[in-house]
Coordinates of C-alpha atoms in Angstrom, one line a residue:
M1 CA 12.3 -21.8 15.2
M2 CA 15.2 -22.3 12.8
I3 CA 16.7 -19.3 11.5
N4 CA 17.5 -19.4 7.8
S5 CA 19.6 -16.9 5.6
S6 CA 17.0 -14.7 4.7
E7 CA 16.7 -13.7 8.3
Q8 CA 20.1 -14.2 9.5
Q9 CA 21.5 -11.1 7.3
Y10 CA 19.2 -8.8 8.9
I11 CA 19.9 -10.1 12.5
D12 CA 23.8 -9.7 12.0
L13 CA 22.9 -6.8 10.2
Y14 CA 21.3 -5.1 13.0
A15 CA 23.4 -6.5 15.8
G16 CA 26.5 -5.0 14.1
Q17 CA 25.1 -1.6 13.1
R18 CA 22.6 -0.7 15.9
Q19 CA 24.4 2.3 17.1
L20 CA 24.7 3.9 13.5
I21 CA 21.1 3.3 12.8
C22 CA 20.2 4.9 16.5
D23 CA 22.6 7.8 15.8
H24 CA 20.3 8.9 12.9
A25 CA 17.0 8.2 14.1
P26 CA 14.8 10.4 16.9
Q27 CA 14.5 8.7 20.5
M28 CA 11.0 7.8 19.8
M29 CA 11.9 5.4 17.1
N30 CA 14.7 4.0 18.7
A31 CA 12.7 3.4 22.1
V32 CA 10.8 0.4 20.1
R33 CA 13.6 -0.9 18.1
D34 CA 15.2 -3.4 20.4
Q35 CA 11.8 -5.0 21.1
A36 CA 11.0 -5.5 17.5
F37 CA 14.4 -6.9 16.9
E38 CA 13.9 -9.4 19.6
R39 CA 10.5 -10.6 18.2
F40 CA 12.1 -10.8 14.8
R41 CA 14.8 -12.8 15.8
Q42 CA 12.4 -15.3 17.6
M43 CA 9.8 -15.4 14.5
G44 CA 11.7 -14.9 11.6
F45 CA 9.9 -14.6 8.2
P46 CA 6.6 -16.7 7.8
S47 CA 6.7 -19.8 5.4
K48 CA 4.1 -20.2 2.8
K49 CA 2.7 -22.8 5.3
V50 CA 1.3 -19.9 7.5
E51 CA -2.2 -19.0 6.3
R52 CA -1.8 -15.3 5.5
Y53 CA 1.4 -15.7 3.6
K54 CA 0.7 -18.9 1.6
Y55 CA 0.5 -17.1 -2.0
T56 CA 4.0 -15.4 -1.3
D57 CA 7.4 -16.5 -0.5
M58 CA 8.5 -14.0 1.9
Q59 CA 11.7 -15.6 2.8
Q60 CA 12.8 -15.5 -0.8
L61 CA 11.8 -11.8 -1.3
F62 CA 14.3 -11.0 1.5
A63 CA 17.2 -13.5 0.4
P64 CA 19.1 -11.2 -1.8
D65 CA 21.6 -8.8 -0.3
Y66 CA 20.0 -5.4 -0.1
G67 CA 22.1 -2.4 0.8
L68 CA 20.8 0.0 3.3
N69 CA 21.4 3.9 3.5
L70 CA 21.9 3.7 7.2
S71 CA 24.3 6.6 7.1
R72 CA 21.7 9.0 5.6
L73 CA 24.1 9.8 2.7
N74 CA 22.5 12.8 1.0
I75 CA 20.1 12.0 -2.3
P76 CA 20.5 15.0 -4.3
V77 CA 17.3 14.7 -6.5
D78 CA 15.0 17.4 -8.1
P79 CA 11.6 15.6 -7.3
Y80 CA 9.9 17.8 -9.9
E81 CA 12.3 16.7 -12.6
A82 CA 12.1 12.8 -11.3
F83 CA 8.2 12.6 -11.6
R84 CA 7.4 14.6 -14.7
C85 CA 3.8 12.8 -14.9
D86 CA 0.0 13.7 -15.1
V87 CA -0.7 12.3 -12.0
P88 CA 0.1 15.5 -10.1
N89 CA -2.1 17.5 -12.0
L90 CA -5.0 17.1 -9.6
S91 CA -5.1 20.4 -7.7
T92 CA -3.3 18.7 -4.8
Q93 CA -1.1 19.6 -2.2
L94 CA 2.0 18.1 -3.2
Y95 CA 4.9 16.7 -0.9
F96 CA 7.6 14.2 -1.7
M97 CA 9.4 11.3 0.0
V98 CA 12.8 10.2 -1.1
N99 CA 13.0 6.6 -0.1
D100 CA 11.9 6.9 3.5
A101 CA 12.9 10.6 4.2
F102 CA 10.4 13.3 4.4
Y103 CA 12.0 15.9 1.4
A104 CA 11.9 19.5 3.1
N105 CA 13.1 21.2 -0.2
A106 CA 9.9 21.0 -2.0
L107 CA 7.3 22.0 0.0
P108 CA 3.8 23.1 -1.6
K109 CA 2.9 27.0 -1.6
G110 CA 0.5 28.3 1.1
Q111 CA -0.3 27.5 4.5
L112 CA -2.0 24.2 6.0
P113 CA -5.2 24.5 7.8
Q114 CA -4.4 25.9 11.7
G115 CA -2.8 22.9 13.8
V116 CA -2.1 20.5 10.4
V117 CA 0.9 18.9 10.4
I118 CA 2.7 17.3 7.7
G119 CA 6.6 16.4 8.0
S120 CA 9.2 14.5 9.4
L121 CA 8.6 11.9 12.0
A122 CA 11.8 13.0 13.5
E123 CA 10.9 16.9 13.7
H124 CA 7.6 16.2 15.2
E125 CA 8.6 13.5 17.8
E126 CA 6.6 14.7 20.6
M127 CA 3.2 14.7 18.6
A128 CA 4.1 11.3 17.2
R129 CA 4.9 9.7 20.6
G130 CA 1.9 7.8 21.9
F131 CA 0.9 6.6 18.4
Y132 CA 4.1 5.5 17.0
N133 CA 4.3 1.7 16.8
E134 CA 0.9 1.3 18.9
L135 CA -0.8 -0.6 16.0
A136 CA 2.0 -2.4 14.2
G137 CA 3.5 -3.5 17.6
K138 CA 0.9 -5.6 18.5
D139 CA 0.7 -7.4 15.2
E140 CA 3.0 -10.4 15.0
A141 CA 4.0 -9.6 11.6
A142 CA 8.0 -10.0 10.7
V143 CA 8.1 -7.4 8.1
S144 CA 6.5 -4.9 10.5
D145 CA 9.1 -5.7 13.1
L146 CA 12.0 -5.9 10.5
N147 CA 10.6 -2.4 9.4
T148 CA 10.6 -1.1 12.9
M149 CA 13.9 -2.0 13.9
L150 CA 15.5 -0.4 10.7
A151 CA 13.4 2.5 9.9
Q152 CA 14.9 6.0 10.7
D153 CA 12.5 8.4 9.7
G154 CA 9.1 8.8 8.1
L155 CA 6.0 10.9 7.6
L156 CA 3.8 12.2 10.0
V157 CA 0.1 13.6 8.9
Y158 CA -1.7 15.1 12.2
V159 CA -5.1 16.6 11.5
P160 CA -6.4 18.1 14.7
K161 CA -10.0 18.1 16.3
G162 CA -12.7 19.5 13.9
V163 CA -10.4 20.4 11.1
K164 CA -11.4 19.7 7.6
M165 CA -9.1 19.7 5.0
E166 CA -10.3 20.6 1.6
R167 CA -7.6 19.6 -0.3
T168 CA -6.0 16.3 -1.0
V169 CA -2.6 15.7 -0.1
Q170 CA -0.7 13.9 -2.3
V171 CA 2.5 12.0 -1.6
I172 CA 4.9 11.0 -4.3
N173 CA 7.0 8.2 -2.8
I174 CA 10.4 8.4 -5.1
L175 CA 12.8 5.5 -5.0
K176 CA 16.3 6.7 -5.6
A177 CA 19.9 5.3 -4.7
P178 CA 22.7 7.9 -3.5
S179 CA 24.8 9.2 -6.0
L180 CA 27.6 7.3 -4.8
W181 CA 25.7 3.9 -4.6
G182 CA 27.2 2.9 -8.4
R183 CA 25.9 3.1 -11.8
A184 CA 22.2 2.8 -12.5
G185 CA 20.9 -0.8 -12.5
G186 CA 23.5 -1.7 -10.1
E187 CA 23.4 -2.4 -6.5
A188 CA 19.8 -3.2 -5.2
L189 CA 18.7 -0.9 -2.4
M190 CA 16.4 -1.7 0.6
V191 CA 13.9 1.1 2.0
N192 CA 12.3 0.9 5.1
R193 CA 9.1 3.6 4.7
R194 CA 7.2 4.8 7.8
V195 CA 3.9 6.5 7.6
L196 CA 1.7 7.9 10.8
I197 CA -1.5 9.2 10.1
V198 CA -3.5 10.7 13.2
L199 CA -6.9 12.3 12.9
E200 CA -8.7 13.7 15.6
E201 CA -12.4 13.8 16.4
G202 CA -14.3 15.4 13.9
A203 CA -11.4 15.8 11.3
E204 CA -11.4 15.1 7.9
A205 CA -8.5 14.4 5.3
K206 CA -8.0 12.9 1.9
L207 CA -4.3 11.4 1.2
L208 CA -2.9 10.0 -2.1
F209 CA 0.4 7.9 -2.1
C210 CA 1.9 7.7 -5.2
D211 CA 5.0 5.1 -5.7
H212 CA 7.7 5.6 -8.3
A213 CA 11.1 4.6 -9.0
A214 CA 13.5 7.0 -10.3
D215 CA 16.3 4.5 -11.0
D216 CA 16.1 1.5 -13.0
R217 CA 17.9 -0.9 -10.1
P218 CA 16.1 -3.3 -7.9
F219 CA 14.4 -2.0 -5.0
L220 CA 13.2 -3.8 -1.7
T221 CA 10.6 -1.6 0.2
T222 CA 9.0 -2.6 3.1
Q223 CA 6.4 0.1 4.4
V224 CA 4.1 0.2 7.4
I225 CA 1.2 2.8 7.5
E226 CA -0.7 3.4 11.1
A227 CA -3.8 5.4 10.8
F228 CA -5.8 6.6 14.0
V229 CA -9.0 7.5 12.8
G230 CA -10.9 9.4 15.6
Q231 CA -14.7 9.9 16.4
R232 CA -16.8 11.4 13.5
A233 CA -13.6 11.7 11.7
S234 CA -13.2 10.9 7.8
L235 CA -10.6 9.5 6.1
D236 CA -9.9 8.8 2.2
L237 CA -6.4 7.0 1.7
Y238 CA -5.4 6.1 -1.9
C239 CA -2.3 4.3 -2.4
L240 CA -1.1 4.1 -6.4
E241 CA 2.0 1.7 -7.2
E242 CA 3.5 2.4 -10.6
T243 CA 7.1 1.2 -10.4
H244 CA 8.8 -1.2 -12.4
Y245 CA 9.8 -4.9 -12.8
K246 CA 12.6 -4.6 -10.7
N247 CA 11.1 -3.6 -7.5
V248 CA 9.6 -5.7 -4.6
R249 CA 7.0 -4.2 -2.4
V250 CA 5.7 -5.4 0.9
S251 CA 3.4 -3.1 2.7
N252 CA 1.6 -3.5 5.8
V253 CA -1.2 -1.0 6.6
Y254 CA -3.2 -0.7 10.1
I255 CA -6.2 1.3 10.7
D256 CA -8.1 1.9 14.0
Q257 CA -11.6 3.6 13.6
Q258 CA -13.7 5.0 16.4
Q259 CA -17.4 5.7 17.0
D260 CA -19.1 6.9 13.7
S261 CA -15.9 7.3 11.8
R262 CA -15.7 6.7 8.1
V263 CA -12.6 5.1 6.2
N264 CA -12.2 4.8 2.2
H265 CA -9.2 2.8 1.5
N266 CA -8.2 2.1 -2.0
I267 CA -5.3 0.4 -3.4
I268 CA -4.4 0.3 -7.1
T269 CA -1.4 -1.4 -8.9
L270 CA -0.9 -0.5 -12.5
H271 CA 2.7 -1.4 -12.7
N272 CA 5.2 -3.6 -10.4
G273 CA 7.4 -6.5 -10.0
V274 CA 6.5 -8.3 -7.0
T275 CA 3.8 -6.5 -4.6
R276 CA 2.4 -7.9 -1.2
N277 CA 0.2 -5.8 0.5
K278 CA -1.8 -6.5 3.8
L279 CA -4.3 -4.2 5.5
D280 CA -5.6 -4.6 9.1
L281 CA -8.5 -2.7 9.9
T282 CA -10.6 -2.7 13.1
L283 CA -13.8 -0.7 13.5
S284 CA -13.5 -0.2 17.5
G285 CA -16.3 2.1 17.9
E286 CA -19.9 2.0 17.1
G287 CA -21.6 3.2 13.8
A288 CA -17.9 3.2 12.1
Q289 CA -17.9 2.5 8.5
C290 CA -15.4 1.6 5.7
S291 CA -14.9 0.9 2.3
C292 CA -12.1 -1.1 0.8
C293 CA -11.2 -1.3 -2.7
G294 CA -8.4 -2.9 -4.8
C295 CA -7.7 -2.8 -8.4
V296 CA -4.8 -4.8 -9.8
I297 CA -3.5 -5.0 -13.4
A298 CA -0.7 -7.5 -14.2
D299 CA 1.2 -9.1 -17.3
K300 CA 4.3 -10.9 -17.9
Q301 CA 5.8 -12.3 -14.7
Q302 CA 4.3 -9.7 -12.2
H303 CA 2.8 -10.9 -9.0
V304 CA 0.3 -9.4 -6.8
D305 CA -1.1 -10.4 -3.3
N306 CA -3.4 -8.4 -1.6
N307 CA -4.2 -9.9 2.2
T308 CA -7.0 -8.2 4.1
L309 CA -8.4 -8.3 7.6
I310 CA -11.5 -6.5 8.7
T311 CA -12.4 -6.9 12.4
H312 CA -15.7 -5.7 13.5
R313 CA -15.4 -4.9 17.2
A314 CA -18.3 -2.8 17.8
S315 CA -22.0 -2.9 17.2
H316 CA -23.7 -1.1 14.0
C317 CA -20.8 -0.9 12.0
T318 CA -20.5 -1.4 7.9
S319 CA -17.8 -2.5 5.9
D320 CA -17.8 -2.9 2.2
E321 CA -14.9 -4.6 0.0
L322 CA -14.4 -4.8 -3.4
Y323 CA -11.2 -6.2 -5.4
K324 CA -10.8 -6.9 -8.9
Y325 CA -7.7 -8.2 -10.8
V326 CA -6.8 -8.3 -14.6
L327 CA -3.8 -10.7 -15.1
D328 CA -2.3 -11.0 -18.4
G329 CA 0.5 -12.9 -19.7
Q330 CA 2.0 -15.2 -16.7
A331 CA 1.4 -13.0 -14.1
T332 CA -0.2 -14.4 -10.8
G333 CA -2.4 -12.8 -8.4
A334 CA -3.8 -13.7 -5.0
F335 CA -6.5 -12.2 -2.9
A336 CA -7.1 -13.3 0.7
G337 CA -10.2 -11.3 2.6
R338 CA -11.2 -12.1 6.0
V339 CA -14.0 -10.4 8.1
L340 CA -14.2 -10.9 11.5
V341 CA -17.5 -10.2 13.6
E342 CA -16.5 -10.3 17.2
H343 CA -18.8 -11.0 20.2
G344 CA -21.3 -8.0 21.0
A345 CA -20.6 -6.9 17.6
Q346 CA -24.5 -7.1 16.5
K347 CA -26.2 -5.3 13.6
T348 CA -23.0 -5.7 11.5
I349 CA -23.4 -5.2 7.8
S350 CA -20.6 -6.4 5.8
Q351 CA -20.1 -7.3 2.0
M352 CA -16.9 -8.8 0.7
T353 CA -16.4 -9.3 -3.2
N354 CA -13.5 -10.3 -5.2
Q355 CA -13.6 -10.6 -9.0
N356 CA -11.1 -11.7 -11.4
L357 CA -10.4 -12.1 -14.8
C358 CA -7.6 -13.9 -16.4
A359 CA -6.8 -13.0 -19.9
T360 CA -4.3 -16.1 -20.9
R361 CA -4.5 -19.6 -19.8
E362 CA -1.0 -19.1 -18.4
A363 CA -2.2 -16.4 -15.7
R364 CA -2.8 -17.6 -12.3
M365 CA -5.2 -16.3 -9.6
Y366 CA -5.8 -17.5 -6.2
T367 CA -8.7 -16.2 -4.4
Q368 CA -9.9 -17.0 -0.4
P369 CA -12.9 -15.0 0.9
M370 CA -13.2 -15.8 4.4
L371 CA -16.0 -14.8 7.2
E372 CA -15.8 -15.6 11.1
I373 CA -18.9 -14.4 12.8
Y374 CA -19.3 -14.7 16.4
A375 CA -22.7 -12.5 16.5
D376 CA -26.1 -13.4 15.9
D377 CA -27.6 -10.6 14.5
V378 CA -25.6 -9.6 11.4
K379 CA -26.2 -9.4 7.5
C380 CA -22.5 -10.6 5.9
A381 CA -22.0 -12.0 2.7
H382 CA -18.8 -12.7 0.4
G383 CA -18.3 -14.1 -3.0
S384 CA -15.3 -14.7 -5.4
T385 CA -15.4 -15.4 -9.0
V386 CA -12.3 -16.1 -11.3
G387 CA -13.0 -16.3 -15.6
Q388 CA -11.7 -15.5 -18.8
L389 CA -13.1 -12.9 -21.6
N390 CA -16.5 -13.5 -22.8
D391 CA -16.1 -15.2 -26.0
A392 CA -19.6 -14.0 -27.4
A393 CA -19.0 -10.6 -26.2
L394 CA -15.7 -10.6 -28.3
F395 CA -17.5 -12.3 -31.3
Y396 CA -20.4 -9.6 -31.1
M397 CA -17.7 -6.8 -31.0
Q398 CA -15.8 -8.0 -33.8
Q399 CA -19.1 -8.5 -35.9
R400 CA -19.5 -4.7 -35.6
G401 CA -16.0 -3.5 -37.0
I402 CA -14.0 -3.9 -33.7
S403 CA -10.6 -5.5 -33.8
L404 CA -10.0 -8.6 -31.5
A405 CA -7.2 -6.8 -29.7
E406 CA -9.5 -3.4 -29.3
A407 CA -12.6 -5.5 -28.1
K408 CA -10.3 -7.3 -25.6
V409 CA -9.1 -3.5 -24.6
L410 CA -12.4 -2.4 -24.2
L411 CA -14.1 -5.2 -22.2
Q412 CA -10.9 -5.1 -19.6
Q413 CA -11.7 -1.5 -19.2
A414 CA -15.5 -2.2 -18.5
F415 CA -14.4 -4.9 -16.0
I416 CA -12.0 -2.9 -13.9
N417 CA -13.9 0.6 -14.1
Q418 CA -16.4 -0.6 -11.5
V419 CA -13.5 -0.3 -8.7
I420 CA -12.5 3.0 -10.1
D421 CA -15.8 4.5 -10.1
K422 CA -16.2 3.8 -6.4
M423 CA -13.5 6.2 -5.5
E424 CA -14.8 9.5 -4.2
L425 CA -11.7 11.6 -5.4
V426 CA -13.1 12.9 -8.7
P427 CA -9.8 14.2 -10.4
L428 CA -8.0 10.9 -9.6
R429 CA -11.1 8.8 -10.6
D430 CA -10.8 10.6 -14.1
R431 CA -7.0 10.4 -14.2
L432 CA -7.2 6.5 -13.3
H433 CA -9.7 5.9 -16.3
Y434 CA -7.1 7.5 -18.6
L435 CA -4.0 5.5 -17.2
V436 CA -5.7 2.2 -17.1
E437 CA -6.6 2.6 -20.7
K438 CA -3.1 3.3 -21.3
R439 CA -1.8 0.5 -19.1
F440 CA -4.2 -2.1 -21.3
R441 CA -3.1 -0.8 -24.5
G442 CA 0.8 -1.3 -23.3
E443 CA 1.6 2.4 -23.3
L444 CA 2.9 2.8 -19.9
N445 CA 6.3 1.1 -21.0
K446 CA 7.7 3.7 -22.9
C447 CA 10.2 5.1 -20.5
T448 CA 12.6 3.2 -18.6
G449 CA 12.2 5.5 -15.6
C450 CA 8.9 7.1 -15.2
K451 CA 6.5 4.7 -16.4
L452 CA 3.3 7.6 -16.6
C453 CA 5.3 9.8 -19.2
K454 CA 3.6 10.1 -22.2

């Protein structure tokens, strides 16, 4: 294919800085780096003519000249000072990642259950070997290959056989430039974050990832999460983005489920610039169940694109998918969901729902739910709606003394709460109800740094 400037700058970067990248990374990550580079060099970024990328211009997102911290310069940061918000008050075990590096200087008190590992990929290289890039490496995705060829460390969450973690693990992803990078609002920074989650047979874990920008400057984050969920294992994975208008986030999540496993995947976008989330979830073992929910609130010129692929590979599996958007101003939203039922995946039960609310005539929503079925004994359904606030409901509420602005807030809250109420992590559910109300009232814009502060 023809290589344009968006790809060429990364090809030149890797060719010129390969040794520097490898010198600051573990051998496990270096072993797959050249292969990822070769695939990226051959494919390049997908154009909008590619079906899964028709709503977001990937080449344009990666066209600017972003700086990278390849020399692993020290980034002095007090994570508790940088993240002074209400979200951590959930009785969680709190960890931090600064850009793409596990922050070992601020660890929670108390010991983890025996055998559980939460830490740097580089420090637990042998444990991660055999899992790292096994899912992402099979996907022909340029962003995943770009992440693989540039990432130098990451986060490992490992829960051994039969261990059930009672407390939720919360990871705060802090975006911050090195102190020598220039003044605030200056040079743009690219971060390549990697996360590996391994749950062995019968293990249970709840994980909450929160994205936060500590600097008021342009950031581009590529994120690859690989999750292996063993037989009868249970994983609750929550991802909350609350950054700023200058932030670009491109995230690819890969989840593989074995027999009788259970996964809850929830993604919440409360504040952002441009966001593109991709989820590839495979039900590989009989009796596996998954619930995938998405909640998006966007205004001004924000852009949020969620693309999902749920593959039923085994029989007697269940998937439930619900995504809801509320778009205001000139925001743009996109949802493309595909459920693939392969040959032999009999007794499949699948439901996909996408409901969207455009609060202004300038807001735009693109929706594309799809079913692809190759088995004859299944129960599958999908549906999508795009609408505006109900004029009759607004009129009814105003007749009872509620102002028009307040009526809009109440109706938008009621619309989005269906997604939040499906979340099984009760403290997060309660906190999100509060944050969503603040978001609709425009109260998350008071700070230039942390958008969640009062």
